Each structure stands twice: as C-alpha cells, then as structure tokens.
Amino acid sequence: MRLNEGSPSGPRMQGLKIAAGSLAWLGAMALGGCIERPSEEMLTPPPRVARALAVLGEQSVQSSRRVAAQAQRESGRLVQRSARVTAPVLAQAIRHAEAQSSRAGARSIPAPMAETLAPYFDRKLIGSVRWTIGTGRVDLGTFLTEQYMDEGAVALNRQVVFSSERLTQNVWIWAHELAHVEQYQRKGINGFAAAYIRDWQAIEREATARANEVTAAIRKAG
C-alpha cells in the first residue's frame, strides 16, 4: 500500500490513520523455511530495506521537528488525541492480526535459525515466537514498508509475518523483528502501540541497531 505523495507531513499522518486498518487483514498460510549457514547476504538487510533505513537515517532533528510542527498544524486533533484514541485502536488491531496469524498455522522459528540467534536473544523468547508468510504485502503501518519498500516483515507481538518465504532466510530481518518482540515484552502491546504512535522512528532505530549488533557479532564469531 503506497501513500499519496505530497507535503512531508501528509504521508506520515495518513500512515497513523491507516495503521490499525492495515493490520486487520494480515494473516497467512505458513510455509517452511530452509536455513543454511548464514552467508553475507543473509546477514545484510535486503536492498529495499537498506534503502529505507538510509532514508530514515538522513532525516535530521531539524527536519523531524519541522514535520512534527506541520503535522500538528494540519492534523492537530489527531496528534492531540493519538495517545488516547489512535494507540488503543492500533493495539487492538495488533492483537487481532496476531490471533489471525496464529490460527493460520504459524510455525516455530526454524531450528538452524534459532540456533544462530540463540547467543543473542533469550531462548524462551525464541521458543515463543511464531511466523507465517503474508498473503500480500506486509505492513504494520510502519512508514518503512508503506513508503519505501515492497518487501519486509512485521512483528505482531510474538507473531512475525513475512512478505515472502525468501526473507525467512535473512538473519538480519529475524534479528530486527526479534528486537521488536523484545520491545513488546518490555512495553506490552498497549505500550508498544503508544510508543510507535508517538515516535515510530525511535522504535525502528532501536530494532535496527539491535539487528546490526547481532549480525556484526555473528560475522566476528565466524
């Protein structure tokens, strides 16, 4: 789902409005993954993800403040009520989508991938996470997937939905999504939704940094 182009604030505010709705229909038939010893390609974000992260990194504090100011002027009511109204709606949509994925036959993380990630994430967390393949393009109302990418994955609490089976072999993507699962554990679904509405960039940057640290450690370990 691509957003209409326009002012810098338009896509972002529209993204907040459609975040909950875009999650409601997520759910997929699960497909198995075959994970080999991580290659450099598996330890690197897919090209479209990397480009999205580059765009995110280029945004300065000044431009972020300008976007926030424009958003508040243009959609003041939404901004003011987001924590009280928008975040609970997003949280409810996350729960609904997680339940859909679970009913669709979600599977455990493949054993080779779980072993690769075990030194860097709690084993109980790894054991609790399930995954599926989406029937279409996956988005969480994240601006990375909605504005910049045609592929990716989304963490719905303890369910990870991938946009393609190929991406289930990517260690970086798994580390990024497990970092989101850690955020859910710390904040709870309601807290995660509220934090995402307030500052999605901070949430994504934290997960990106975690994924980069994990893959760097895997490279170093040889």
PDB file of C-alpha atoms in Angstrom:
ATOM      1  CA  MET A   1       0.000   0.000   0.000  1.00  0.00           C
ATOM      2  CA  ARG A   2       1.682   3.169  -1.159  1.00  0.00           C
ATOM      3  CA  LEU A   3       0.743   6.520   0.314  1.00  0.00           C
ATOM      4  CA  ASN A   4      -0.049   9.552  -1.774  1.00  0.00           C
ATOM      5  CA  GLU A   5       2.789  11.946  -2.315  1.00  0.00           C
ATOM      6  CA  GLY A   6       2.507  15.453  -1.040  1.00  0.00           C
ATOM      7  CA  SER A   7       3.784  17.507   1.833  1.00  0.00           C
ATOM      8  CA  PRO A   8       6.252  15.793   4.192  1.00  0.00           C
ATOM      9  CA  SER A   9       3.601  15.502   6.862  1.00  0.00           C
ATOM     10  CA  GLY A  10       0.848  14.094   4.675  1.00  0.00           C
ATOM     11  CA  PRO A  11       2.119  10.523   4.285  1.00  0.00           C
ATOM     12  CA  ARG A  12       3.158  10.318   7.924  1.00  0.00           C
ATOM     13  CA  MET A  13      -0.160  11.457   9.324  1.00  0.00           C
ATOM     14  CA  GLN A  14      -2.047   9.305   6.855  1.00  0.00           C
ATOM     15  CA  GLY A  15       0.118   6.403   7.977  1.00  0.00           C
ATOM     16  CA  LEU A  16      -1.076   6.884  11.546  1.00  0.00           C
ATOM     17  CA  LYS A  17      -4.681   6.848  10.400  1.00  0.00           C
ATOM     18  CA  ILE A  18      -4.347   3.625   8.412  1.00  0.00           C
ATOM     19  CA  ALA A  19      -2.019   1.810  10.809  1.00  0.00           C
ATOM     20  CA  ALA A  20      -4.775  -0.117  12.556  1.00  0.00           C
ATOM     21  CA  GLY A  21      -6.760  -0.883   9.439  1.00  0.00           C
ATOM     22  CA  SER A  22      -3.758  -2.144   7.521  1.00  0.00           C
ATOM     23  CA  LEU A  23      -3.116  -4.757  10.207  1.00  0.00           C
ATOM     24  CA  ALA A  24      -6.619  -6.142  10.450  1.00  0.00           C
ATOM     25  CA  TRP A  25      -6.336  -8.285   7.315  1.00  0.00           C
ATOM     26  CA  LEU A  26      -2.842  -9.649   7.970  1.00  0.00           C
ATOM     27  CA  GLY A  27      -2.859 -13.438   8.221  1.00  0.00           C
ATOM     28  CA  ALA A  28      -1.280 -16.100   6.121  1.00  0.00           C
ATOM     29  CA  MET A  29      -0.754 -19.731   5.241  1.00  0.00           C
ATOM     30  CA  ALA A  30       2.501 -20.811   6.884  1.00  0.00           C
ATOM     31  CA  LEU A  31       5.361 -22.102   4.742  1.00  0.00           C
ATOM     32  CA  GLY A  32       8.500 -23.832   5.968  1.00  0.00           C
ATOM     33  CA  GLY A  33      11.955 -22.253   5.792  1.00  0.00           C
ATOM     34  CA  CYS A  34      15.268 -23.892   4.987  1.00  0.00           C
ATOM     35  CA  ILE A  35      18.088 -22.041   6.727  1.00  0.00           C
ATOM     36  CA  GLU A  36      21.714 -22.721   5.862  1.00  0.00           C
ATOM     37  CA  ARG A  37      24.873 -21.393   7.470  1.00  0.00           C
ATOM     38  CA  PRO A  38      24.482 -17.590   7.338  1.00  0.00           C
ATOM     39  CA  SER A  39      26.079 -16.061   4.273  1.00  0.00           C
ATOM     40  CA  GLU A  40      26.895 -12.372   3.973  1.00  0.00           C
ATOM     41  CA  GLU A  41      23.633 -11.891   2.093  1.00  0.00           C
ATOM     42  CA  MET A  42      21.708 -13.419   4.997  1.00  0.00           C
ATOM     43  CA  LEU A  43      23.452 -11.100   7.449  1.00  0.00           C
ATOM     44  CA  THR A  44      22.605  -7.963   5.475  1.00  0.00           C
ATOM     45  CA  PRO A  45      19.298  -6.090   5.168  1.00  0.00           C
ATOM     46  CA  PRO A  46      17.599  -6.720   1.797  1.00  0.00           C
ATOM     47  CA  PRO A  47      18.330  -3.892  -0.675  1.00  0.00           C
ATOM     48  CA  ARG A  48      14.936  -2.219  -0.329  1.00  0.00           C
ATOM     49  CA  VAL A  49      15.145  -2.410   3.445  1.00  0.00           C
ATOM     50  CA  ALA A  50      18.632  -0.921   3.352  1.00  0.00           C
ATOM     51  CA  ARG A  51      17.431   1.954   1.176  1.00  0.00           C
ATOM     52  CA  ALA A  52      14.572   2.613   3.576  1.00  0.00           C
ATOM     53  CA  LEU A  53      16.952   2.691   6.526  1.00  0.00           C
ATOM     54  CA  ALA A  54      19.193   5.113   4.656  1.00  0.00           C
ATOM     55  CA  VAL A  55      16.248   7.450   4.112  1.00  0.00           C
ATOM     56  CA  LEU A  56      15.375   7.176   7.788  1.00  0.00           C
ATOM     57  CA  GLY A  57      18.954   7.922   8.831  1.00  0.00           C
ATOM     58  CA  GLU A  58      19.173  11.017   6.667  1.00  0.00           C
ATOM     59  CA  GLN A  59      16.349  12.739   8.491  1.00  0.00           C
ATOM     60  CA  SER A  60      17.789  15.400  10.762  1.00  0.00           C
ATOM     61  CA  VAL A  61      16.434  16.567  14.091  1.00  0.00           C
ATOM     62  CA  GLN A  62      15.535  19.845  12.449  1.00  0.00           C
ATOM     63  CA  SER A  63      13.546  18.205   9.669  1.00  0.00           C
ATOM     64  CA  SER A  64      11.817  15.928  12.171  1.00  0.00           C
ATOM     65  CA  ARG A  65      10.764  18.944  14.210  1.00  0.00           C
ATOM     66  CA  ARG A  66       9.541  20.675  11.076  1.00  0.00           C
ATOM     67  CA  VAL A  67       7.493  17.636  10.083  1.00  0.00           C
ATOM     68  CA  ALA A  68       6.047  17.402  13.590  1.00  0.00           C
ATOM     69  CA  ALA A  69       5.105  21.073  13.547  1.00  0.00           C
ATOM     70  CA  GLN A  70       3.442  20.768  10.148  1.00  0.00           C
ATOM     71  CA  ALA A  71       1.621  17.636  11.236  1.00  0.00           C
ATOM     72  CA  GLN A  72       0.310  19.360  14.320  1.00  0.00           C
ATOM     73  CA  ARG A  73      -0.914  22.333  12.305  1.00  0.00           C
ATOM     74  CA  GLU A  74      -2.593  20.202   9.661  1.00  0.00           C
ATOM     75  CA  SER A  75      -3.931  17.427  11.877  1.00  0.00           C
ATOM     76  CA  GLY A  76      -3.982  18.895  15.340  1.00  0.00           C
ATOM     77  CA  ARG A  77      -6.896  16.860  16.570  1.00  0.00           C
ATOM     78  CA  LEU A  78      -5.311  13.575  15.508  1.00  0.00           C
ATOM     79  CA  VAL A  79      -1.991  14.471  17.098  1.00  0.00           C
ATOM     80  CA  GLN A  80      -3.618  15.583  20.344  1.00  0.00           C
ATOM     81  CA  ARG A  81      -5.813  12.516  20.616  1.00  0.00           C
ATOM     82  CA  SER A  82      -3.362   9.934  19.252  1.00  0.00           C
ATOM     83  CA  ALA A  83      -2.216   8.606  22.619  1.00  0.00           C
ATOM     84  CA  ARG A  84      -5.783   8.334  23.896  1.00  0.00           C
ATOM     85  CA  VAL A  85      -7.542   7.113  20.766  1.00  0.00           C
ATOM     86  CA  THR A  86      -5.199   6.051  17.969  1.00  0.00           C
ATOM     87  CA  ALA A  87      -2.822   3.930  20.052  1.00  0.00           C
ATOM     88  CA  PRO A  88      -5.572   1.752  21.612  1.00  0.00           C
ATOM     89  CA  VAL A  89      -7.017   1.141  18.145  1.00  0.00           C
ATOM     90  CA  LEU A  90      -3.589   0.106  16.861  1.00  0.00           C
ATOM     91  CA  ALA A  91      -3.098  -2.156  19.890  1.00  0.00           C
ATOM     92  CA  GLN A  92      -6.439  -3.841  19.233  1.00  0.00           C
ATOM     93  CA  ALA A  93      -5.509  -4.336  15.575  1.00  0.00           C
ATOM     94  CA  ILE A  94      -2.175  -5.891  16.570  1.00  0.00           C
ATOM     95  CA  ARG A  95      -3.968  -8.364  18.840  1.00  0.00           C
ATOM     96  CA  HIS A  96      -6.456  -9.201  16.097  1.00  0.00           C
ATOM     97  CA  ALA A  97      -3.729  -9.732  13.496  1.00  0.00           C
ATOM     98  CA  GLU A  98      -1.673 -11.826  15.917  1.00  0.00           C
ATOM     99  CA  ALA A  99      -4.669 -14.089  16.512  1.00  0.00           C
ATOM    100  CA  GLN A 100      -5.272 -14.388  12.767  1.00  0.00           C
ATOM    101  CA  SER A 101      -1.668 -15.417  12.173  1.00  0.00           C
ATOM    102  CA  SER A 102      -1.839 -17.980  14.962  1.00  0.00           C
ATOM    103  CA  ARG A 103      -4.984 -19.546  13.523  1.00  0.00           C
ATOM    104  CA  ALA A 104      -3.355 -19.657  10.085  1.00  0.00           C
ATOM    105  CA  GLY A 105      -0.899 -22.276  11.297  1.00  0.00           C
ATOM    106  CA  ALA A 106       2.095 -20.234  12.397  1.00  0.00           C
ATOM    107  CA  ARG A 107       5.292 -22.196  12.933  1.00  0.00           C
ATOM    108  CA  SER A 108       8.218 -22.046  15.304  1.00  0.00           C
ATOM    109  CA  ILE A 109      11.442 -20.391  14.193  1.00  0.00           C
ATOM    110  CA  PRO A 110      13.359 -22.974  12.105  1.00  0.00           C
ATOM    111  CA  ALA A 111      15.904 -24.797  14.265  1.00  0.00           C
ATOM    112  CA  PRO A 112      19.025 -23.640  12.344  1.00  0.00           C
ATOM    113  CA  MET A 113      17.910 -20.003  12.536  1.00  0.00           C
ATOM    114  CA  ALA A 114      17.019 -20.375  16.211  1.00  0.00           C
ATOM    115  CA  GLU A 115      20.491 -21.754  16.936  1.00  0.00           C
ATOM    116  CA  THR A 116      22.117 -18.912  15.021  1.00  0.00           C
ATOM    117  CA  LEU A 117      20.233 -16.330  17.077  1.00  0.00           C
ATOM    118  CA  ALA A 118      20.299 -18.133  20.436  1.00  0.00           C
ATOM    119  CA  PRO A 119      23.527 -16.492  21.694  1.00  0.00           C
ATOM    120  CA  TYR A 120      21.972 -13.039  21.256  1.00  0.00           C
ATOM    121  CA  PHE A 121      18.335 -13.448  22.340  1.00  0.00           C
ATOM    122  CA  ASP A 122      16.664 -15.131  25.292  1.00  0.00           C
ATOM    123  CA  ARG A 123      15.913 -18.753  24.432  1.00  0.00           C
ATOM    124  CA  LYS A 124      12.438 -18.510  25.932  1.00  0.00           C
ATOM    125  CA  LEU A 125      11.704 -15.586  23.629  1.00  0.00           C
ATOM    126  CA  ILE A 126      12.982 -17.506  20.615  1.00  0.00           C
ATOM    127  CA  GLY A 127      10.879 -20.504  21.619  1.00  0.00           C
ATOM    128  CA  SER A 128       7.733 -18.410  21.969  1.00  0.00           C
ATOM    129  CA  VAL A 129       7.920 -16.655  18.584  1.00  0.00           C
ATOM    130  CA  ARG A 130       5.928 -17.979  15.622  1.00  0.00           C
ATOM    131  CA  TRP A 131       5.997 -16.971  11.973  1.00  0.00           C
ATOM    132  CA  THR A 132       3.897 -17.074   8.796  1.00  0.00           C
ATOM    133  CA  ILE A 133       4.022 -15.795   5.234  1.00  0.00           C
ATOM    134  CA  GLY A 134       1.606 -12.989   4.383  1.00  0.00           C
ATOM    135  CA  THR A 135      -0.877 -13.356   1.547  1.00  0.00           C
ATOM    136  CA  GLY A 136       0.154  -9.966   0.236  1.00  0.00           C
ATOM    137  CA  ARG A 137       2.433  -7.116   1.092  1.00  0.00           C
ATOM    138  CA  VAL A 138       3.074  -6.857   4.813  1.00  0.00           C
ATOM    139  CA  ASP A 139       2.849  -3.573   6.650  1.00  0.00           C
ATOM    140  CA  LEU A 140       2.357  -2.550  10.246  1.00  0.00           C
ATOM    141  CA  GLY A 141       1.513   0.972   9.391  1.00  0.00           C
ATOM    142  CA  THR A 142       5.258   1.362   9.517  1.00  0.00           C
ATOM    143  CA  PHE A 143       6.485   4.046   7.211  1.00  0.00           C
ATOM    144  CA  LEU A 144       9.376   1.865   6.155  1.00  0.00           C
ATOM    145  CA  THR A 145       7.116  -0.682   4.483  1.00  0.00           C
ATOM    146  CA  GLU A 146       4.361   1.707   3.427  1.00  0.00           C
ATOM    147  CA  GLN A 147       6.513   4.389   1.815  1.00  0.00           C
ATOM    148  CA  TYR A 148       9.782   2.841   0.813  1.00  0.00           C
ATOM    149  CA  MET A 149       9.530  -0.934   0.419  1.00  0.00           C
ATOM    150  CA  ASP A 150       7.636  -3.695  -1.318  1.00  0.00           C
ATOM    151  CA  GLU A 151       9.005  -6.350   0.996  1.00  0.00           C
ATOM    152  CA  GLY A 152       9.670  -6.789   4.667  1.00  0.00           C
ATOM    153  CA  ALA A 153       8.313  -8.353   7.834  1.00  0.00           C
ATOM    154  CA  VAL A 154       6.207  -7.239  10.753  1.00  0.00           C
ATOM    155  CA  ALA A 155       6.203  -8.333  14.391  1.00  0.00           C
ATOM    156  CA  LEU A 156       2.723  -8.686  15.859  1.00  0.00           C
ATOM    157  CA  ASN A 157       3.662  -9.245  19.472  1.00  0.00           C
ATOM    158  CA  ARG A 158       5.044 -12.802  19.256  1.00  0.00           C
ATOM    159  CA  GLN A 159       3.967 -13.467  15.663  1.00  0.00           C
ATOM    160  CA  VAL A 160       6.255 -12.470  12.787  1.00  0.00           C
ATOM    161  CA  VAL A 161       4.662 -12.175   9.341  1.00  0.00           C
ATOM    162  CA  PHE A 162       6.989 -12.108   6.325  1.00  0.00           C
ATOM    163  CA  SER A 163       6.128 -10.727   2.915  1.00  0.00           C
ATOM    164  CA  SER A 164       7.933 -13.616   1.191  1.00  0.00           C
ATOM    165  CA  GLU A 165       9.412 -17.000   2.045  1.00  0.00           C
ATOM    166  CA  ARG A 166      12.794 -15.835   0.771  1.00  0.00           C
ATOM    167  CA  LEU A 167      13.078 -13.299   3.586  1.00  0.00           C
ATOM    168  CA  THR A 168      12.723 -16.001   6.238  1.00  0.00           C
ATOM    169  CA  GLN A 169      16.324 -16.935   5.441  1.00  0.00           C
ATOM    170  CA  ASN A 170      17.625 -13.467   6.261  1.00  0.00           C
ATOM    171  CA  VAL A 171      19.292 -13.352   9.680  1.00  0.00           C
ATOM    172  CA  TRP A 172      19.218  -9.539   9.800  1.00  0.00           C
ATOM    173  CA  ILE A 173      15.449  -9.461   9.269  1.00  0.00           C
ATOM    174  CA  TRP A 174      14.942 -12.056  12.004  1.00  0.00           C
ATOM    175  CA  ALA A 175      17.143 -10.111  14.428  1.00  0.00           C
ATOM    176  CA  HIS A 176      15.257  -6.904  13.621  1.00  0.00           C
ATOM    177  CA  GLU A 177      11.859  -8.495  14.244  1.00  0.00           C
ATOM    178  CA  LEU A 178      13.003 -10.271  17.416  1.00  0.00           C
ATOM    179  CA  ALA A 179      14.168  -6.873  18.650  1.00  0.00           C
ATOM    180  CA  HIS A 180      10.581  -5.698  18.168  1.00  0.00           C
ATOM    181  CA  VAL A 181       9.383  -8.747  20.125  1.00  0.00           C
ATOM    182  CA  GLU A 182      11.692  -7.631  22.942  1.00  0.00           C
ATOM    183  CA  GLN A 183      10.060  -4.198  22.780  1.00  0.00           C
ATOM    184  CA  TYR A 184       6.632  -5.806  23.072  1.00  0.00           C
ATOM    185  CA  GLN A 185       7.837  -7.747  26.114  1.00  0.00           C
ATOM    186  CA  ARG A 186       9.128  -4.628  27.829  1.00  0.00           C
ATOM    187  CA  LYS A 187       6.246  -2.323  26.970  1.00  0.00           C
ATOM    188  CA  GLY A 188       3.276  -4.625  26.478  1.00  0.00           C
ATOM    189  CA  ILE A 189       1.100  -4.367  23.369  1.00  0.00           C
ATOM    190  CA  ASN A 190      -0.616  -1.184  24.554  1.00  0.00           C
ATOM    191  CA  GLY A 191       2.689   0.427  25.463  1.00  0.00           C
ATOM    192  CA  PHE A 192       4.289  -0.594  22.174  1.00  0.00           C
ATOM    193  CA  ALA A 193       1.388   0.836  20.181  1.00  0.00           C
ATOM    194  CA  ALA A 194       1.510   4.117  22.108  1.00  0.00           C
ATOM    195  CA  ALA A 195       5.287   4.377  21.693  1.00  0.00           C
ATOM    196  CA  TYR A 196       5.003   3.655  17.968  1.00  0.00           C
ATOM    197  CA  ILE A 197       2.396   6.352  17.507  1.00  0.00           C
ATOM    198  CA  ARG A 198       4.471   8.870  19.479  1.00  0.00           C
ATOM    199  CA  ASP A 199       7.817   8.171  17.785  1.00  0.00           C
ATOM    200  CA  TRP A 200       7.959   5.341  15.268  1.00  0.00           C
ATOM    201  CA  GLN A 201      11.469   6.389  14.245  1.00  0.00           C
ATOM    202  CA  ALA A 202      12.846   5.695  17.723  1.00  0.00           C
ATOM    203  CA  ILE A 203      11.229   2.248  17.775  1.00  0.00           C
ATOM    204  CA  GLU A 204      12.634   1.358  14.357  1.00  0.00           C
ATOM    205  CA  ARG A 205      16.089   2.748  15.091  1.00  0.00           C
ATOM    206  CA  GLU A 206      16.336   0.688  18.253  1.00  0.00           C
ATOM    207  CA  ALA A 207      15.409  -2.503  16.394  1.00  0.00           C
ATOM    208  CA  THR A 208      17.799  -1.648  13.565  1.00  0.00           C
ATOM    209  CA  ALA A 209      20.674  -1.047  15.966  1.00  0.00           C
ATOM    210  CA  ARG A 210      19.955  -4.363  17.690  1.00  0.00           C
ATOM    211  CA  ALA A 211      19.932  -6.232  14.368  1.00  0.00           C
ATOM    212  CA  ASN A 212      23.190  -4.572  13.321  1.00  0.00           C
ATOM    213  CA  GLU A 213      24.833  -5.558  16.615  1.00  0.00           C
ATOM    214  CA  VAL A 214      23.685  -9.162  16.311  1.00  0.00           C
ATOM    215  CA  THR A 215      24.830  -9.622  12.721  1.00  0.00           C
ATOM    216  CA  ALA A 216      28.157  -7.927  13.475  1.00  0.00           C
ATOM    217  CA  ALA A 217      28.708 -10.379  16.341  1.00  0.00           C
ATOM    218  CA  ILE A 218      27.833 -13.325  14.078  1.00  0.00           C
ATOM    219  CA  ARG A 219      30.359 -12.140  11.500  1.00  0.00           C
ATOM    220  CA  LYS A 220      33.021 -11.768  14.176  1.00  0.00           C
ATOM    221  CA  ALA A 221      32.314 -15.244  15.533  1.00  0.00           C
ATOM    222  CA  GLY A 222      32.943 -16.609  12.058  1.00  0.00           C
TER     223      GLY A 222
END
